[in-house]
């Protein structure tokens, strides 16, 4: 690791500012909001617990949703604080004190931070309630930094953003380090990019080629095979002269897709058959076609022959990275390709392959498939993982203290 990690810090007696990713979905019951999915909160617990166990105090910073730089009760972290209390109180043996201060800056925040006892946790209100957060405002960053002694970033999902709580703050603390979650992301994604065992296979799907061009370009020279599925395959197929019917095609990317395909010299595999439907609806009449897609129909999933080929390539792989569903997995009639890829990754993992899955919808898909515990790593970052795979330097990581 080129950067300090949590284990490098001496946190005893220290107030540690921790940037976490508590950007969780909330549900509403009457006028009461609750955490609908606590995966991201749980993912931050190892870092928080380690700090407390070593005699530190944790001051947590997170954003939630996209408030416009001003307080908005819809995006309050209050329900997250309540949930965190139940999580931290349970299972640690001793109840941890969790405080929430409904402010981002100001006297109340300072008072609470100063009064924080050893073993205590303080969560501030949504960082994006302050306009300085997304502007990486230095005064705001300095004010946050003054609340504590050390800084830990455990929010991989925000590491591609240069904000006050991810970048600015590091200029005003003695040391800043990666938390366990961030460290794990960097280890897995770093291994995939820098030292993959071969065969190395990338599976890319999802809605748009344009979202993934940077990833394809950066992976092309590293992988042995690039398996394409999802709507983005139709842009490639059309670029190569195939009929694609009513399928989703990015007309302004045809030239780029053709160039990439030619540059790949056979590494890019495209679907040879498709599950097509007459409309974008689960119950629309659908069937499997091989080759071209007729007028009046649209491709909504990869077909069985494609799956057989992709599966056999995946089972021989030693390293796999997967981003983007193979079809409209949200509709049961078009979910088969996506779930089959999830199953193939699980099988490859059992045979010793390193398998990494990421992307907002891809993670939802693997969770729904039930194979999420049978792959090596499920990334918590959507945009951050794509930028990492594009080979970009993530500002939130670059800003941390060098080892
Ligand atoms: P991720 O969030 O994992 O990066 P994307 O956002 O790129 O994935 O793409 C996911 C979306 O792509 C899903 O909502 C899925 O329904 C859609 N999709 C996949 N295949 C098709 C298709 N053939 N036609 C239309 N939409 C598709
Ligand atoms: Mg998405």
Coordinates of C-alpha atoms and ligand atoms in Angstrom, one line a residue:
X1 CA 0.0 0.0 0.0
X2 CA 1.5 3.4 -1.0
X3 CA -0.8 5.2 1.5
X4 CA -1.1 4.9 5.3
X5 CA -3.8 2.6 6.5
X6 CA -5.8 2.5 9.8
X7 CA -3.3 0.1 11.3
X8 CA -0.5 2.6 10.8
X9 CA -2.2 5.2 13.1
X10 CA -1.8 5.5 16.8
X11 CA -5.4 6.4 17.7
X12 CA -5.2 6.0 21.5
X13 CA -6.8 9.0 23.1
X14 CA -7.2 10.7 19.7
X15 CA -10.3 12.1 18.0
X16 CA -10.4 10.6 14.6
X17 CA -12.5 12.1 11.8
X18 CA -13.8 9.3 9.7
X19 CA -15.4 9.9 6.2
X20 CA -17.8 7.1 5.8
X21 CA -20.3 6.3 3.1
X22 CA -23.7 6.3 4.8
X23 CA -25.4 7.2 1.5
X24 CA -28.1 4.6 2.1
X25 CA -31.7 4.3 0.8
X26 CA -34.3 5.4 3.3
X27 CA -37.9 4.3 3.5
X28 CA -40.8 6.4 4.8
X29 CA -43.4 5.2 7.2
X30 CA -45.8 8.0 7.9
X31 CA -43.5 10.9 8.8
X32 CA -40.9 8.5 10.1
X33 CA -37.8 7.7 8.0
X34 CA -35.9 4.5 8.4
X35 CA -32.8 2.9 6.8
X36 CA -34.1 0.6 4.1
X37 CA -30.8 -1.1 3.3
X38 CA -28.0 -0.9 5.8
X39 CA -25.3 -2.7 3.8
X40 CA -23.1 0.5 3.6
X41 CA -23.4 1.2 7.3
X42 CA -22.4 -2.4 8.2
X43 CA -19.5 -2.1 5.8
X44 CA -18.1 0.8 7.9
X45 CA -18.3 -1.0 11.2
X46 CA -14.9 -2.8 11.2
X47 CA -13.2 0.6 10.9
X48 CA -15.3 2.2 13.6
X49 CA -15.0 -0.7 16.0
X50 CA -11.2 -0.9 15.5
X51 CA -10.9 2.8 16.4
X52 CA -12.9 2.4 19.5
X53 CA -11.3 -0.8 20.6
X54 CA -7.9 1.0 20.4
X55 CA -9.0 3.8 22.6
X56 CA -9.9 6.3 19.9
X57 CA -13.0 8.4 19.5
X58 CA -14.8 8.6 16.1
X59 CA -16.3 11.7 14.5
X60 CA -18.2 10.5 11.5
X61 CA -18.8 12.5 8.3
X62 CA -21.0 11.4 5.5
X63 CA -23.3 12.7 2.7
X64 CA -26.6 11.2 1.9
X65 CA -28.4 11.9 -1.4
X66 CA -28.0 15.1 -3.3
X67 CA -29.3 18.0 -1.1
X68 CA -28.4 21.3 -2.7
X69 CA -25.9 22.7 -0.2
X70 CA -28.6 23.6 2.3
X71 CA -30.4 21.6 5.1
X72 CA -33.2 19.4 3.7
X73 CA -35.0 17.1 6.2
X74 CA -35.5 14.5 3.4
X75 CA -31.7 13.9 3.5
X76 CA -31.1 14.1 7.2
X77 CA -28.7 11.5 8.7
X78 CA -30.9 11.3 11.9
X79 CA -32.4 7.9 10.9
X80 CA -28.9 6.6 10.1
X81 CA -27.7 7.7 13.6
X82 CA -30.6 5.7 15.1
X83 CA -29.7 2.7 13.1
X84 CA -26.0 3.0 13.9
X85 CA -26.9 3.0 17.6
X86 CA -28.6 -0.4 17.3
X87 CA -25.7 -1.8 15.2
X88 CA -22.9 -0.6 17.5
X89 CA -24.7 -1.4 20.7
X90 CA -25.2 -5.0 19.5
X91 CA -22.4 -7.5 19.3
X92 CA -19.6 -5.5 20.7
X93 CA -20.2 -6.7 24.2
X94 CA -20.3 -3.2 25.6
X95 CA -22.7 -0.6 24.4
X96 CA -21.0 2.2 22.5
X97 CA -22.2 5.7 22.9
X98 CA -23.4 7.2 19.6
X99 CA -24.3 10.9 19.5
X100 CA -25.8 12.7 16.6
X101 CA -25.6 16.5 16.2
X102 CA -28.1 18.0 13.7
X103 CA -25.6 20.4 12.3
X104 CA -22.6 20.3 10.0
X105 CA -20.6 23.3 11.4
X106 CA -20.8 25.8 14.3
X107 CA -20.8 25.8 18.0
X108 CA -23.0 22.8 18.7
X109 CA -20.7 20.7 16.6
X110 CA -17.6 22.0 18.4
X111 CA -19.1 21.4 21.8
X112 CA -20.2 17.9 21.0
X113 CA -16.9 17.0 19.5
X114 CA -15.0 18.4 22.5
X115 CA -17.2 16.5 25.0
X116 CA -16.9 13.2 23.1
X117 CA -15.7 10.5 25.7
X118 CA -13.3 7.7 25.0
X119 CA -15.1 5.0 23.1
X120 CA -17.7 7.5 21.8
X121 CA -19.0 8.1 18.3
X122 CA -20.3 11.4 17.0
X123 CA -22.1 11.6 13.7
X124 CA -22.5 15.0 12.2
X125 CA -25.4 16.0 9.9
X126 CA -25.2 15.4 6.1
X127 CA -22.0 17.0 4.8
X128 CA -23.9 18.2 1.7
X129 CA -26.1 20.4 3.8
X130 CA -23.2 22.9 3.5
X131 CA -22.4 24.4 0.1
X132 CA -18.7 24.2 0.8
X133 CA -18.6 20.4 0.7
X134 CA -18.9 19.8 -3.0
X135 CA -16.8 22.9 -3.7
X136 CA -13.9 21.5 -1.6
X137 CA -14.1 24.7 0.4
X138 CA -10.9 25.2 2.4
X139 CA -12.5 27.0 5.4
X140 CA -15.1 24.3 5.8
X141 CA -12.4 21.6 5.5
X142 CA -10.3 23.4 8.2
X143 CA -13.3 23.7 10.5
X144 CA -13.9 20.0 10.3
X145 CA -10.3 19.1 10.7
X146 CA -10.1 21.2 13.9
X147 CA -12.7 18.9 15.5
X148 CA -10.2 16.1 15.6
X149 CA -6.5 15.0 15.4
X150 CA -6.4 12.4 12.6
X151 CA -8.4 11.5 9.5
X152 CA -9.5 8.2 8.0
X153 CA -11.3 7.8 4.7
X154 CA -13.5 4.8 4.5
X155 CA -15.9 6.1 1.8
X156 CA -14.7 4.4 -1.5
X157 CA -18.0 5.4 -3.1
X158 CA -17.0 9.1 -2.8
X159 CA -13.2 8.7 -3.4
X160 CA -13.6 9.9 -7.0
X161 CA -14.9 13.3 -5.8
X162 CA -12.6 16.1 -4.6
X163 CA -14.8 17.4 -1.8
X164 CA -14.1 19.1 1.5
X165 CA -14.7 15.9 3.5
X166 CA -12.6 13.7 1.1
X167 CA -9.8 16.0 0.0
X168 CA -9.7 19.4 1.6
X169 CA -9.7 18.0 5.1
X170 CA -6.5 16.1 4.6
X171 CA -4.6 19.4 4.3
X172 CA -5.4 20.3 7.9
X173 CA -4.7 17.1 9.8
X174 CA -1.5 15.5 10.9
X175 CA -2.1 12.2 9.2
X176 CA -4.8 10.8 7.0
X177 CA -5.2 7.1 6.2
X178 CA -7.4 4.5 4.5
X179 CA -10.0 2.7 6.5
X180 CA -10.4 -1.1 6.1
X181 CA -13.2 -0.8 3.6
X182 CA -11.2 1.6 1.3
X183 CA -8.1 -0.5 1.8
X184 CA -10.0 -3.7 0.7
X185 CA -11.3 -1.9 -2.4
X186 CA -7.9 -0.7 -3.4
X187 CA -6.3 -4.1 -2.8
X188 CA -8.8 -6.0 -4.9
X189 CA -9.3 -3.5 -7.7
X190 CA -5.5 -2.8 -7.7
X191 CA -4.8 -6.5 -8.1
X192 CA -7.2 -6.8 -11.0
X193 CA -5.6 -3.9 -12.8
X194 CA -1.9 -4.3 -11.9
X195 CA -1.2 -8.0 -11.4
X196 CA -4.1 -10.2 -12.7
X197 CA -3.5 -13.9 -13.1
X198 CA -4.3 -15.0 -16.6
X199 CA -6.6 -15.8 -18.3
X200 CA -8.1 -12.4 -17.2
X201 CA -11.7 -11.9 -18.4
X202 CA -13.7 -8.7 -18.2
X203 CA -17.5 -8.9 -18.5
X204 CA -19.1 -5.5 -19.4
X205 CA -22.8 -4.8 -19.8
X206 CA -25.4 -2.3 -18.8
X207 CA -27.2 0.4 -20.6
X208 CA -24.7 2.6 -22.4
X209 CA -21.4 2.1 -24.2
X210 CA -20.6 5.8 -23.5
X211 CA -20.4 5.1 -19.7
X212 CA -17.9 2.4 -20.2
X213 CA -15.6 3.4 -23.1
X214 CA -12.9 4.6 -20.7
X215 CA -13.0 1.2 -18.9
X216 CA -12.9 -0.8 -22.2
X217 CA -9.9 1.3 -23.4
X218 CA -8.0 0.8 -20.2
X219 CA -8.8 -2.9 -19.9
X220 CA -8.3 -3.9 -23.5
X221 CA -4.5 -4.3 -23.3
X222 CA -4.7 -6.1 -20.0
X223 CA -7.4 -8.7 -20.5
X224 CA -7.5 -11.9 -22.6
X225 CA -11.2 -11.7 -23.3
X226 CA -13.8 -8.9 -23.0
X227 CA -17.3 -10.3 -22.9
X228 CA -20.0 -7.7 -23.8
X229 CA -23.7 -7.9 -23.0
X230 CA -26.5 -5.6 -22.1
X231 CA -27.8 -2.8 -24.3
X232 CA -24.2 -1.7 -25.1
X233 CA -23.8 -4.8 -27.3
X234 CA -26.3 -3.4 -29.8
X235 CA -24.2 -0.4 -30.4
X236 CA -21.3 -2.7 -31.2
X237 CA -23.4 -5.0 -33.3
X238 CA -24.9 -2.2 -35.3
X239 CA -21.4 -0.7 -35.8
X240 CA -20.4 -4.0 -37.3
X241 CA -23.3 -4.0 -39.8
X242 CA -25.9 -6.1 -38.0
X243 CA -29.5 -5.3 -37.8
X244 CA -30.6 -4.4 -34.2
X245 CA -34.3 -3.7 -34.6
X246 CA -35.7 -1.4 -31.9
X247 CA -32.8 -2.2 -29.5
X248 CA -31.1 0.6 -27.6
X249 CA -28.3 1.9 -29.7
X250 CA -26.1 5.0 -29.2
X251 CA -26.0 6.3 -32.8
X252 CA -23.3 8.8 -31.9
X253 CA -21.0 6.1 -30.6
X254 CA -21.0 3.7 -33.6
X255 CA -17.7 4.9 -35.0
X256 CA -16.0 4.7 -31.6
X257 CA -17.4 1.2 -31.1
X258 CA -16.1 0.0 -34.5
X259 CA -12.7 1.4 -33.8
X260 CA -12.5 -0.3 -30.4
X261 CA -13.7 -3.6 -31.8
X262 CA -11.0 -3.5 -34.5
X263 CA -8.3 -2.5 -32.0
X264 CA -9.3 -5.4 -29.8
X265 CA -8.1 -7.9 -32.4
X266 CA -10.6 -10.6 -31.4
X267 CA -10.6 -10.0 -27.7
X268 CA -14.1 -8.5 -27.7
X269 CA -16.9 -11.1 -27.7
X270 CA -20.4 -10.1 -28.7
X271 CA -23.7 -11.9 -28.2
X272 CA -24.6 -14.3 -31.1
X273 CA -28.2 -14.7 -30.0
X274 CA -30.7 -12.6 -28.1
X275 CA -33.9 -12.7 -26.1
X276 CA -36.0 -10.2 -28.0
X277 CA -39.4 -8.6 -27.2
X278 CA -41.8 -6.4 -29.0
X279 CA -41.9 -3.9 -26.1
X280 CA -39.9 -2.8 -23.1
X281 CA -42.1 -4.8 -20.7
X282 CA -41.8 -8.0 -18.8
X283 CA -45.0 -9.4 -20.2
X284 CA -44.4 -8.4 -23.8
X285 CA -44.3 -11.3 -26.3
X286 CA -40.6 -12.5 -26.4
X287 CA -38.5 -15.2 -28.1
X288 CA -34.9 -16.1 -28.8
X289 CA -33.3 -15.1 -32.2
X290 CA -29.9 -15.9 -33.6
X291 CA -27.9 -13.2 -35.4
X292 CA -29.8 -10.1 -36.6
X293 CA -32.7 -8.6 -34.7
X294 CA -35.7 -8.1 -36.9
X295 CA -37.5 -4.7 -37.2
X296 CA -40.1 -4.2 -34.5
X297 CA -38.3 -6.2 -31.8
X298 CA -35.7 -5.2 -29.3
X299 CA -32.9 -7.2 -27.5
X300 CA -33.5 -7.3 -23.8
X301 CA -31.2 -10.2 -22.8
X302 CA -28.4 -12.3 -24.2
X303 CA -29.4 -15.7 -25.6
X304 CA -28.5 -19.3 -24.5
X305 CA -25.8 -19.9 -27.1
X306 CA -24.0 -16.7 -26.0
X307 CA -24.3 -17.8 -22.4
X308 CA -22.8 -21.1 -23.1
X309 CA -19.7 -19.4 -24.8
X310 CA -19.4 -16.8 -22.0
X311 CA -19.7 -19.5 -19.3
X312 CA -17.0 -21.6 -20.7
X313 CA -14.6 -18.7 -21.0
X314 CA -15.4 -17.6 -17.4
X315 CA -14.8 -21.1 -16.0
X316 CA -11.2 -21.1 -17.4
X317 CA -10.5 -17.6 -16.1
X318 CA -8.1 -16.9 -13.2
X319 CA -9.2 -13.3 -12.8
X320 CA -12.7 -11.8 -13.6
X321 CA -14.0 -8.3 -13.3
X322 CA -17.7 -7.8 -14.0
X323 CA -19.6 -4.5 -14.4
X324 CA -23.0 -4.1 -16.0
X325 CA -25.9 -6.5 -16.3
X326 CA -26.3 -8.7 -19.3
X327 CA -29.9 -7.7 -19.8
X328 CA -32.9 -6.0 -18.2
X329 CA -32.5 -8.1 -15.1
X330 CA -35.2 -6.0 -13.3
X331 CA -37.7 -7.9 -15.4
X332 CA -37.8 -11.6 -14.6
X333 CA -38.2 -12.7 -18.2
X334 CA -34.9 -10.9 -19.1
X335 CA -32.8 -11.7 -16.1
X336 CA -31.5 -15.1 -17.1
X337 CA -28.3 -13.9 -18.7
X338 CA -27.3 -11.7 -15.8
X339 CA -28.0 -14.4 -13.2
X340 CA -26.1 -17.0 -15.3
X341 CA -23.1 -14.8 -15.3
X342 CA -23.4 -14.4 -11.6
X343 CA -23.5 -18.2 -11.3
X344 CA -20.5 -18.6 -13.5
X345 CA -18.5 -16.2 -11.4
X346 CA -19.4 -18.1 -8.3
X347 CA -18.2 -21.3 -9.9
X348 CA -15.0 -19.7 -11.2
X349 CA -14.4 -18.4 -7.6
X350 CA -14.8 -22.0 -6.2
X351 CA -12.1 -23.1 -8.7
X352 CA -9.7 -20.5 -7.4
X353 CA -10.3 -17.4 -9.6
X354 CA -10.2 -13.9 -8.2
X355 CA -13.6 -12.4 -9.0
X356 CA -14.7 -8.8 -8.6
X357 CA -18.1 -7.3 -9.2
X358 CA -19.1 -3.6 -9.1
X359 CA -21.5 -1.0 -10.3
X360 CA -24.8 0.2 -8.7
X361 CA -27.0 -2.0 -10.8
X362 CA -24.6 -4.9 -11.0
X363 CA -24.4 -5.1 -7.3
X364 CA -28.2 -5.0 -7.1
X365 CA -28.3 -7.8 -9.7
X366 CA -25.8 -10.1 -7.9
X367 CA -27.6 -9.5 -4.6
X368 CA -30.8 -10.6 -6.3
X369 CA -29.1 -13.7 -7.8
X370 CA -28.1 -14.9 -4.3
X371 CA -24.4 -15.3 -5.3
X372 CA -23.1 -12.2 -3.6
X373 CA -21.3 -14.2 -1.0
X374 CA -19.7 -16.5 -3.5
X375 CA -17.5 -14.0 -5.4
X376 CA -14.2 -12.6 -4.1
X377 CA -15.2 -9.0 -3.8
X378 CA -18.3 -6.9 -4.3
X379 CA -17.3 -3.3 -4.7
X380 CA -19.1 -0.6 -2.8
X381 CA -18.3 2.1 -5.4
X382 CA -20.2 2.7 -8.6
X383 CA -18.7 5.7 -10.3
X384 CA -15.5 5.3 -8.1
X385 CA -15.0 1.8 -9.3
X386 CA -15.4 2.8 -13.0
X387 CA -12.9 5.6 -12.6
X388 CA -10.5 3.2 -10.9
X389 CA -10.8 0.7 -13.7
X390 CA -10.3 3.6 -16.2
X391 CA -6.9 4.0 -14.6
X392 CA -7.7 7.4 -13.2
X393 CA -6.2 8.6 -9.9
X394 CA -9.0 9.0 -7.4
X395 CA -8.6 12.3 -5.6
X396 CA -9.8 10.9 -2.2
X397 CA -7.1 8.3 -2.3
X398 CA -4.3 10.5 -3.7
X399 CA -4.9 13.0 -0.9
X400 CA -4.1 10.5 1.9
X401 CA -0.7 10.5 3.6
X402 CA 2.0 8.6 1.8
X403 CA 3.6 5.8 3.6
Ligands
LIG1 P1 -24.0 -0.5 -13.4 O1 -24.9 0.4 -12.5 O2 -23.8 -1.8 -12.8 O3 -22.7 0.2 -13.8 P2 -25.4 0.3 -15.8 O4 -26.0 1.4 -15.1 O5 -24.4 0.6 -16.8 O6 -24.9 -0.8 -14.8 O7 -26.6 -0.5 -16.5 C1 -27.7 -1.1 -15.8 C2 -29.0 -1.0 -16.6 O8 -28.8 -1.4 -17.9 C3 -30.0 -1.8 -16.0 O9 -31.0 -0.9 -15.4 C4 -30.6 -2.7 -17.1 O10 -32.0 -2.8 -17.1 C5 -30.1 -1.9 -18.3 N1 -30.0 -2.8 -19.5 C6 -29.2 -4.0 -19.6 N2 -29.5 -4.6 -20.8 C7 -30.3 -3.8 -21.4 C8 -31.0 -3.9 -22.7 N3 -30.7 -4.9 -23.5 N4 -31.9 -2.9 -23.1 C9 -32.1 -1.9 -22.2 N5 -31.6 -1.8 -21.0 C10 -30.7 -2.7 -20.6
LIG2 MG1 -26.1 2.1 -13.0

